[in-house]
């Protein structure tokens, strides 16, 4: 069965409440242009409620995702958000292991793995981010880094959890830099990640899992990237903050 493409917008720490609602409404209004593609919006946690309400008001099938969560159920974790709190707001997806969480907030593979397990326990679908730095790529470490991130990050996840997991390959050097991986670099990394999933969970799971590409995806490069056989959609940062570029990426990606 062909894999349904999934495109998610990671709004990061941007917009205000009114703009978040407006952007959600604009994407919902145009979501008919994305027939056959699953769309997910990941606003700041504080605006999940407002964005969810805007999507419901538009009777939209666009999904809602968190950008992060804590791995504990509750307790003295000032400033944190739990998986159950996300579920309470009807959130379906959660981005975990984003490179900004890894590099700025010191999240290790072990922490990310604990979050992955918690997310699945709460029936959230993780968008599990992996990717190498430029130094790691140039130092010939690409495959070793991806192998470590995949093996450690997915530890303890059952095969049935993999059916609800999306992987986002995001080379760190391409995130927010305007530099995109070439389609060949991206395809090679995606094929390698799929082979890792096959090693861990078997060929069927590997054939079914969706692997998004992320890193400076723009309307101009979406078609070429999404035409690659192992690229099943995109995780989009900057270009997701504006409905025109977000929808153009999807439309161009669908042209294949
Ligand atoms: C991201 O933050 O996941 C991302 C891919 O950002 P950008 O599209 O801005 O590179």
Coordinates of N, CA, C and O in Angstrom, one line a residue, residues 44-198:
X44 N 2.7 26.7 19.2 CA 3.2 26.7 20.6 C 2.2 26.1 21.5 O 1.0 26.3 21.3
X45 N 2.6 25.5 22.6 CA 1.7 24.8 23.5 C 0.6 25.7 24.0 O -0.6 25.2 24.1
X46 N 0.9 26.9 24.3 CA -0.1 27.9 24.8 C -1.3 28.1 23.8 O -2.4 28.5 24.2
X47 N -1.0 27.9 22.6 CA -2.0 28.2 21.5 C -2.7 26.9 21.0 O -3.5 27.0 20.0
X48 N -2.3 25.8 21.5 CA -2.9 24.5 21.0 C -4.5 24.6 21.1 O -5.2 24.2 20.2
X49 N -5.0 25.1 22.2 CA -6.4 25.1 22.4 C -7.1 26.0 21.4 O -8.1 25.6 20.7
X50 N -6.5 27.2 21.2 CA -7.1 28.2 20.2 C -7.0 27.6 18.8 O -8.0 27.8 18.0
X51 N -5.9 27.0 18.5 CA -5.7 26.5 17.1 C -6.7 25.3 16.9 O -7.3 25.2 15.9
X52 N -6.8 24.5 17.9 CA -7.7 23.3 17.9 C -9.1 23.8 17.6 O -9.9 23.3 16.8
X53 N -9.5 24.9 18.3 CA -10.8 25.4 18.2 C -11.0 26.0 16.8 O -12.1 25.8 16.2
X54 N -10.0 26.7 16.3 CA -10.1 27.2 14.9 C -10.3 26.1 13.9 O -11.1 26.2 12.9
X55 N -9.6 25.0 14.1 CA -9.7 23.9 13.1 C -11.0 23.2 13.2 O -11.6 22.9 12.2
X56 N -11.5 23.1 14.5 CA -12.9 22.5 14.6 C -13.9 23.4 14.0 O -14.9 22.9 13.4
X57 N -13.8 24.7 14.3 CA -14.8 25.6 13.7 C -14.9 25.5 12.2 O -15.9 25.7 11.6
X58 N -13.7 25.2 11.6 CA -13.7 25.1 10.1 C -14.0 23.7 9.7 O -13.9 23.4 8.5
X59 N -14.4 22.8 10.6 CA -14.7 21.4 10.3 C -13.6 20.8 9.5 O -13.8 20.1 8.5
X60 N -12.4 21.1 9.9 CA -11.2 20.7 9.2 C -10.6 19.4 9.7 O -10.7 19.1 10.9
X61 N -10.1 18.6 8.8 CA -9.4 17.4 9.2 C -7.9 17.6 9.5 O -7.2 16.6 9.7
X62 N -7.5 18.8 9.4 CA -6.1 19.1 9.7 C -5.8 18.7 11.1 O -6.6 19.1 12.0
X63 N -4.7 18.0 11.4 CA -4.4 17.5 12.7 C -3.6 18.6 13.5 O -3.1 19.6 13.0
X64 N -3.6 18.3 14.8 CA -2.9 19.2 15.8 C -1.8 18.4 16.4 O -1.9 17.3 16.8
X65 N -0.6 19.1 16.5 CA 0.5 18.5 17.1 C 1.2 19.4 18.2 O 1.2 20.6 18.0
X66 N 1.8 18.8 19.2 CA 2.6 19.5 20.2 C 4.0 19.6 19.6 O 4.4 18.8 18.8
X67 N 4.8 20.5 20.2 CA 6.2 20.6 19.8 C 7.1 19.9 20.8 O 8.3 19.8 20.5
X68 N 6.6 19.5 21.9 CA 7.4 18.9 22.9 C 6.5 18.4 24.0 O 5.3 18.8 24.1
X69 N 7.0 17.6 24.9 CA 6.3 17.2 26.1 C 7.3 16.6 27.1 O 8.4 16.2 26.7
X70 N 6.9 16.5 28.4 CA 7.7 15.9 29.4 C 7.4 14.4 29.4 O 6.4 14.0 29.0
X71 N 8.4 13.7 29.9 CA 8.2 12.2 29.9 C 7.5 11.7 31.2 O 7.1 10.5 31.3
X72 N 7.3 12.6 32.2 CA 6.6 12.2 33.4 C 5.1 12.5 33.3 O 4.8 13.5 32.6
X73 N 4.3 11.8 34.1 CA 2.9 12.0 34.0 C 2.4 13.3 34.6 O 1.5 14.0 34.1
X74 N 3.0 13.7 35.7 CA 2.7 14.9 36.4 C 3.7 15.2 37.5 O 4.6 14.4 37.7
X75 N 3.6 16.3 38.2 CA 4.5 16.5 39.3 C 5.2 17.8 39.3 O 4.8 18.8 38.6
X76 N 6.3 17.9 40.0 CA 7.0 19.2 40.2 C 8.0 19.4 39.1 O 9.2 19.3 39.2
X77 N 7.4 19.8 37.9 CA 8.2 20.0 36.7 C 7.8 21.4 36.1 O 7.1 21.5 35.1
X78 N 8.2 22.4 36.8 CA 7.7 23.8 36.5 C 7.9 24.1 35.0 O 9.0 23.9 34.5
X79 N 6.9 24.6 34.4 CA 7.0 25.0 33.0 C 6.8 23.9 32.0 O 6.7 24.2 30.8
X80 N 6.6 22.7 32.5 CA 6.5 21.6 31.5 C 5.0 21.2 31.2 O 4.1 21.6 31.9
X81 N 4.9 20.4 30.1 CA 3.6 20.0 29.7 C 3.6 18.5 29.6 O 4.6 17.9 29.1
X82 N 2.5 17.8 30.0 CA 2.5 16.3 30.0 C 1.8 15.8 28.8 O 1.0 16.6 28.1
X83 N 2.0 14.5 28.5 CA 1.3 13.9 27.4 C -0.2 13.9 27.6 O -1.0 14.2 26.7
X84 N -0.7 13.7 28.9 CA -2.1 13.8 29.1 C -2.7 15.1 28.9 O -3.8 15.3 28.4
X85 N -1.9 16.2 29.2 CA -2.4 17.5 28.9 C -2.6 17.8 27.4 O -3.5 18.4 27.0
X86 N -1.6 17.2 26.7 CA -1.8 17.4 25.2 C -3.0 16.6 24.7 O -3.8 17.1 24.0
X87 N -3.2 15.4 25.3 CA -4.4 14.6 24.9 C -5.7 15.4 25.3 O -6.7 15.3 24.6
X88 N -5.6 16.0 26.4 CA -6.8 16.8 26.9 C -7.2 17.8 25.9 O -8.4 18.2 25.9
X89 N -6.3 18.4 25.2 CA -6.6 19.4 24.2 C -6.8 18.8 22.8 O -6.7 19.5 21.8
X90 N -7.0 17.5 22.7 CA -7.3 16.7 21.5 C -6.1 16.8 20.5 O -6.3 16.9 19.3
X91 N -4.9 16.8 21.1 CA -3.7 16.8 20.3 C -3.4 15.4 19.8 O -3.6 14.4 20.6
X92 N -3.1 15.2 18.5 CA -2.9 13.8 18.0 C -1.4 13.5 17.9 O -1.0 12.3 18.1
X93 N -0.6 14.5 17.6 CA 0.8 14.3 17.3 C 1.7 15.0 18.3 O 1.2 16.0 18.9
X94 N 2.9 14.6 18.4 CA 3.9 15.4 19.2 C 5.3 15.3 18.6 O 5.7 14.2 18.3
X95 N 5.9 16.4 18.3 CA 7.3 16.4 17.8 C 8.2 16.1 19.0 O 8.1 16.7 20.0
X96 N 9.1 15.1 18.8 CA 10.0 14.7 19.8 C 11.4 14.6 19.3 O 11.6 14.2 18.1
X97 N 12.4 15.1 20.0 CA 13.8 15.0 19.6 C 14.2 16.0 18.5 O 15.2 15.8 17.8
X98 N 13.4 17.1 18.4 CA 13.8 18.1 17.4 C 15.3 18.6 17.8 O 15.6 18.6 18.9
X99 N 16.0 18.9 16.7 CA 17.4 19.3 17.0 C 17.6 20.5 17.9 O 18.6 20.6 18.6
X100 N 16.6 21.3 17.9 CA 16.7 22.5 18.8 C 16.5 22.0 20.3 O 17.1 22.5 21.2
X101 N 15.7 21.0 20.5 CA 15.5 20.4 21.8 C 16.8 19.7 22.2 O 17.3 19.7 23.3
X102 N 17.4 19.0 21.2 CA 18.7 18.3 21.5 C 19.8 19.3 21.8 O 20.5 19.2 22.8
X103 N 20.0 20.3 21.0 CA 21.2 21.1 21.1 C 21.0 22.3 22.1 O 21.9 22.6 22.8
X104 N 19.8 22.9 22.2 CA 19.6 24.0 23.1 C 19.2 23.6 24.5 O 19.7 24.2 25.5
X105 N 18.4 22.6 24.5 CA 17.9 22.1 25.8 C 18.5 20.8 26.3 O 18.1 20.3 27.3
X106 N 19.5 20.4 25.7 CA 20.3 19.3 26.2 C 19.6 17.9 26.2 O 20.0 17.1 27.0
X107 N 18.6 17.7 25.3 CA 17.9 16.4 25.4 C 18.8 15.3 24.8 O 19.3 15.5 23.6
X108 N 19.0 14.3 25.5 CA 19.8 13.2 25.1 C 18.9 12.1 24.4 O 17.7 12.2 24.5
X109 N 19.5 11.1 23.8 CA 18.8 10.0 23.2 C 17.9 9.4 24.3 O 16.8 8.9 24.0
X110 N 18.5 9.3 25.5 CA 17.8 8.6 26.6 C 16.5 9.4 27.0 O 15.4 8.8 27.2
X111 N 16.6 10.7 27.1 CA 15.5 11.5 27.4 C 14.4 11.4 26.3 O 13.2 11.3 26.6
X112 N 14.9 11.5 25.1 CA 13.9 11.5 24.0 C 13.2 10.1 24.0 O 12.0 10.0 23.7
X113 N 14.0 9.0 24.2 CA 13.4 7.7 24.3 C 12.3 7.6 25.4 O 11.2 7.1 25.1
X114 N 12.5 8.2 26.5 CA 11.5 8.2 27.6 C 10.3 9.0 27.2 O 9.1 8.5 27.4
X115 N 10.5 10.0 26.4 CA 9.3 10.8 25.9 C 8.6 10.0 24.8 O 7.3 10.0 24.8
X116 N 9.3 9.3 24.0 CA 8.7 8.5 23.0 C 7.8 7.4 23.6 O 6.6 7.2 23.2
X117 N 8.3 6.8 24.7 CA 7.5 5.7 25.3 C 6.3 6.3 26.0 O 5.2 5.8 25.9
X118 N 6.4 7.5 26.6 CA 5.3 8.1 27.3 C 4.3 8.6 26.3 O 3.1 8.5 26.5
X119 N 4.7 9.1 25.2 CA 3.8 9.6 24.1 C 3.0 8.4 23.6 O 1.7 8.5 23.5
X120 N 3.6 7.3 23.4 CA 2.8 6.1 22.9 C 1.8 5.6 24.0 O 0.7 5.2 23.7
X121 N 2.3 5.6 25.2 CA 1.4 5.2 26.3 C 0.2 6.0 26.3 O -0.9 5.6 26.6
X122 N 0.3 7.3 26.0 CA -0.8 8.3 26.0 C -1.5 8.3 24.7 O -2.4 9.1 24.4
X123 N -1.1 7.4 23.8 CA -1.7 7.3 22.4 C -1.5 8.6 21.6 O -2.3 9.0 20.8
X124 N -0.4 9.2 21.8 CA 0.0 10.3 20.9 C 0.9 9.7 19.9 O 1.7 8.8 20.1
X125 N 0.9 10.3 18.7 CA 1.7 9.9 17.6 C 3.0 10.7 17.5 O 2.9 11.9 17.2
X126 N 4.1 10.1 17.8 CA 5.4 10.9 17.8 C 5.8 11.3 16.4 O 5.8 10.4 15.5
X127 N 6.3 12.5 16.2 CA 7.1 12.8 15.0 C 8.5 12.9 15.5 O 8.9 13.8 16.2
X128 N 9.2 11.8 15.3 CA 10.5 11.5 16.0 C 11.6 12.1 15.1 O 11.8 11.6 14.0
X129 N 12.3 13.1 15.5 CA 13.3 13.8 14.7 C 14.7 13.3 14.9 O 15.1 13.1 16.1
X130 N 15.4 13.1 13.8 CA 16.8 12.7 13.9 C 17.5 13.5 12.8 O 16.9 14.1 11.9
X131 N 18.8 13.5 13.0 CA 19.6 14.2 11.9 C 21.0 14.5 12.4 O 21.2 14.7 13.6
X132 N 21.9 14.7 11.5 CA 23.3 14.9 11.9 C 23.7 16.4 11.7 O 23.1 17.1 11.0
X133 N 24.8 16.8 12.5 CA 25.3 18.1 12.3 C 26.2 18.1 11.0 O 26.6 17.0 10.5
X134 N 26.6 19.3 10.6 CA 27.5 19.4 9.5 C 28.9 18.7 9.8 O 29.4 17.9 9.0
X135 N 29.4 18.9 11.0 CA 30.6 18.3 11.4 C 30.6 16.8 11.4 O 31.5 16.1 10.9
X136 N 29.4 16.3 11.8 CA 29.2 14.8 11.8 C 29.2 14.3 10.4 O 29.8 13.3 10.1
X137 N 28.5 15.0 9.5 CA 28.4 14.6 8.1 C 29.8 14.6 7.5 O 30.3 13.7 6.8
X138 N 30.5 15.8 7.7 CA 31.8 15.9 7.0 C 32.8 15.0 7.6 O 33.8 14.7 7.0
X139 N 32.6 14.6 8.9 CA 33.5 13.6 9.5 C 33.2 12.2 9.2 O 33.7 11.3 9.9
X140 N 32.3 11.9 8.3 CA 31.9 10.6 7.9 C 31.1 9.8 8.9 O 31.0 8.6 9.0
X141 N 30.4 10.6 9.8 CA 29.7 10.0 10.9 C 28.2 9.9 10.6 O 27.4 9.5 11.5
X142 N 27.7 10.2 9.4 CA 26.3 10.3 9.2 C 25.6 9.0 9.6 O 24.6 9.1 10.4
X143 N 26.0 7.9 9.1 CA 25.3 6.7 9.4 C 25.4 6.2 10.8 O 24.4 5.8 11.4
X144 N 26.5 6.5 11.4 CA 26.7 6.1 12.8 C 25.7 7.0 13.7 O 25.1 6.5 14.7
X145 N 25.6 8.2 13.4 CA 24.7 9.1 14.2 C 23.3 8.7 14.0 O 22.5 8.6 15.0
X146 N 22.9 8.5 12.8 CA 21.5 8.1 12.5 C 21.2 6.7 13.2 O 20.2 6.5 13.8
X147 N 22.2 5.8 13.1 CA 22.0 4.5 13.7 C 21.8 4.7 15.3 O 20.9 4.1 15.9
X148 N 22.6 5.5 15.9 CA 22.5 5.7 17.3 C 21.2 6.3 17.7 O 20.5 5.9 18.6
X149 N 20.8 7.4 17.0 CA 19.6 8.1 17.3 C 18.4 7.2 17.1 O 17.5 7.2 18.0
X150 N 18.3 6.4 16.0 CA 17.2 5.5 15.8 C 17.2 4.4 16.8 O 16.1 4.1 17.5
X151 N 18.3 3.8 17.1 CA 18.3 2.6 18.0 C 18.0 3.0 19.4 O 17.2 2.4 20.1
X152 N 18.6 4.1 19.8 CA 18.4 4.6 21.2 C 17.0 5.2 21.4 O 16.3 5.0 22.4
X153 N 16.6 6.0 20.4 CA 15.3 6.7 20.5 C 14.1 5.8 20.5 O 13.1 6.1 21.1
X154 N 14.2 4.7 19.7 CA 13.1 3.8 19.6 C 13.1 2.6 20.6 O 12.2 1.8 20.5
X155 N 14.1 2.6 21.4 CA 14.2 1.5 22.3 C 13.0 1.2 23.1 O 12.4 2.1 23.7
X156 N 12.5 -0.1 23.1 CA 11.3 -0.4 23.9 C 10.0 -0.2 23.2 O 9.0 -0.5 23.7
X157 N 10.0 0.5 22.0 CA 8.8 0.7 21.3 C 8.4 -0.6 20.6 O 9.2 -1.2 20.0
X158 N 7.1 -1.0 20.8 CA 6.6 -2.2 20.2 C 6.4 -2.0 18.7 O 6.2 -0.8 18.3
X159 N 6.2 -3.1 18.0 CA 6.0 -2.9 16.5 C 4.7 -2.2 16.3 O 4.6 -1.3 15.3
X160 N 3.7 -2.4 17.1 CA 2.4 -1.7 16.9 C 2.6 -0.2 17.1 O 1.9 0.6 16.5
X161 N 3.5 0.2 17.9 CA 3.8 1.7 18.1 C 4.4 2.3 16.9 O 4.2 3.5 16.6
X162 N 5.1 1.5 16.2 CA 5.8 2.0 15.0 C 4.8 2.4 13.9 O 5.0 3.3 13.1
X163 N 3.6 1.7 13.9 CA 2.6 2.1 13.0 C 2.0 3.5 13.2 O 1.4 4.1 12.3
X164 N 2.2 4.0 14.5 CA 1.7 5.3 14.8 C 2.8 6.3 15.0 O 2.6 7.4 15.5
X165 N 4.0 6.0 14.5 CA 5.2 6.9 14.6 C 5.6 7.4 13.2 O 5.5 6.6 12.3
X166 N 5.9 8.6 13.2 CA 6.5 9.2 12.0 C 7.9 9.6 12.3 O 8.2 10.1 13.4
X167 N 8.8 9.4 11.4 CA 10.2 9.8 11.6 C 10.4 11.0 10.7 O 10.0 11.1 9.6
X168 N 11.1 12.0 11.3 CA 11.5 13.2 10.5 C 13.0 13.2 10.4 O 13.7 13.4 11.4
X169 N 13.6 13.0 9.2 CA 15.0 13.2 9.0 C 15.3 14.7 8.7 O 14.8 15.2 7.7
X170 N 16.0 15.3 9.6 CA 16.3 16.7 9.5 C 17.8 17.0 9.7 O 18.2 17.0 10.9
X171 N 18.5 17.1 8.7 CA 19.9 17.4 8.9 C 20.1 18.7 9.6 O 19.4 19.7 9.1
X172 N 20.8 18.8 10.7 CA 20.8 20.0 11.5 C 21.3 21.2 10.7 O 20.8 22.3 10.9
X173 N 22.2 21.0 9.8 CA 22.8 22.1 9.0 C 21.8 22.6 8.0 O 22.0 23.7 7.4
X174 N 20.7 22.0 7.9 CA 19.7 22.5 6.9 C 18.5 23.2 7.6 O 17.6 23.8 6.9
X175 N 18.4 23.1 8.9 CA 17.3 23.6 9.6 C 17.4 25.1 9.8 O 18.3 25.6 10.5
X176 N 16.5 25.9 9.2 CA 16.5 27.3 9.4 C 17.6 28.0 8.8 O 17.8 29.2 9.1
X177 N 18.4 27.4 7.9 CA 19.6 28.0 7.4 C 19.4 28.4 5.9 O 20.2 29.1 5.4
X178 N 18.3 27.9 5.3 CA 18.1 28.2 3.9 C 18.9 27.2 3.0 O 18.8 27.2 1.8
X179 N 19.8 26.4 3.6 CA 20.5 25.4 2.9 C 19.7 24.1 3.0 O 19.4 23.6 4.1
X180 N 19.4 23.5 1.8 CA 18.6 22.3 1.8 C 19.5 21.1 1.4 O 20.4 21.4 0.6
X181 N 19.3 20.0 2.0 CA 20.0 18.8 1.4 C 19.6 18.6 0.0 O 18.5 18.9 -0.4
X182 N 20.5 18.1 -0.8 CA 20.1 17.8 -2.2 C 19.1 16.6 -2.1 O 19.1 15.9 -1.1
X183 N 18.3 16.4 -3.2 CA 17.4 15.4 -3.1 C 18.1 14.0 -3.0 O 17.6 13.1 -2.3
X184 N 19.3 13.9 -3.6 CA 20.1 12.7 -3.5 C 20.5 12.4 -2.0 O 20.4 11.3 -1.5
X185 N 21.1 13.5 -1.4 CA 21.5 13.4 0.0 C 20.3 13.0 0.9 O 20.4 12.1 1.8
X186 N 19.2 13.6 0.7 CA 18.0 13.3 1.5 C 17.5 11.9 1.2 O 17.3 11.1 2.2
X187 N 17.4 11.5 0.0 CA 17.0 10.1 -0.4 C 17.9 9.1 0.2 O 17.4 8.1 0.8
X188 N 19.2 9.3 0.1 CA 20.1 8.3 0.7 C 19.9 8.2 2.2 O 19.9 7.1 2.7
X189 N 19.8 9.3 2.9 CA 19.6 9.2 4.3 C 18.3 8.5 4.7 O 18.2 7.7 5.6
X190 N 17.2 8.9 3.9 CA 15.9 8.3 4.2 C 16.0 6.7 4.0 O 15.4 6.0 4.7
X191 N 16.6 6.3 2.9 CA 16.7 4.9 2.6 C 17.5 4.2 3.7 O 17.1 3.1 4.1
X192 N 18.5 4.9 4.2 CA 19.3 4.3 5.3 C 18.5 4.2 6.5 O 18.5 3.1 7.2
X193 N 17.7 5.2 6.9 CA 16.8 5.2 8.0 C 15.8 4.0 7.9 O 15.5 3.3 8.8
X194 N 15.2 3.9 6.7 CA 14.3 2.8 6.5 C 14.9 1.5 6.7 O 14.3 0.6 7.3
X195 N 16.2 1.3 6.3 CA 16.9 0.1 6.4 C 17.1 -0.2 7.9 O 17.1 -1.4 8.4
X196 N 17.3 0.9 8.7 CA 17.5 0.7 10.2 C 16.2 0.2 10.8 O 16.2 -0.7 11.6
X197 N 15.1 0.7 10.3 CA 13.8 0.3 10.9 C 13.5 -1.1 10.5 O 13.0 -1.9 11.3
X198 N 14.0 -1.5 9.3 CA 13.8 -2.9 8.8 C 14.6 -3.9 9.7 O 14.2 -4.9 10.1

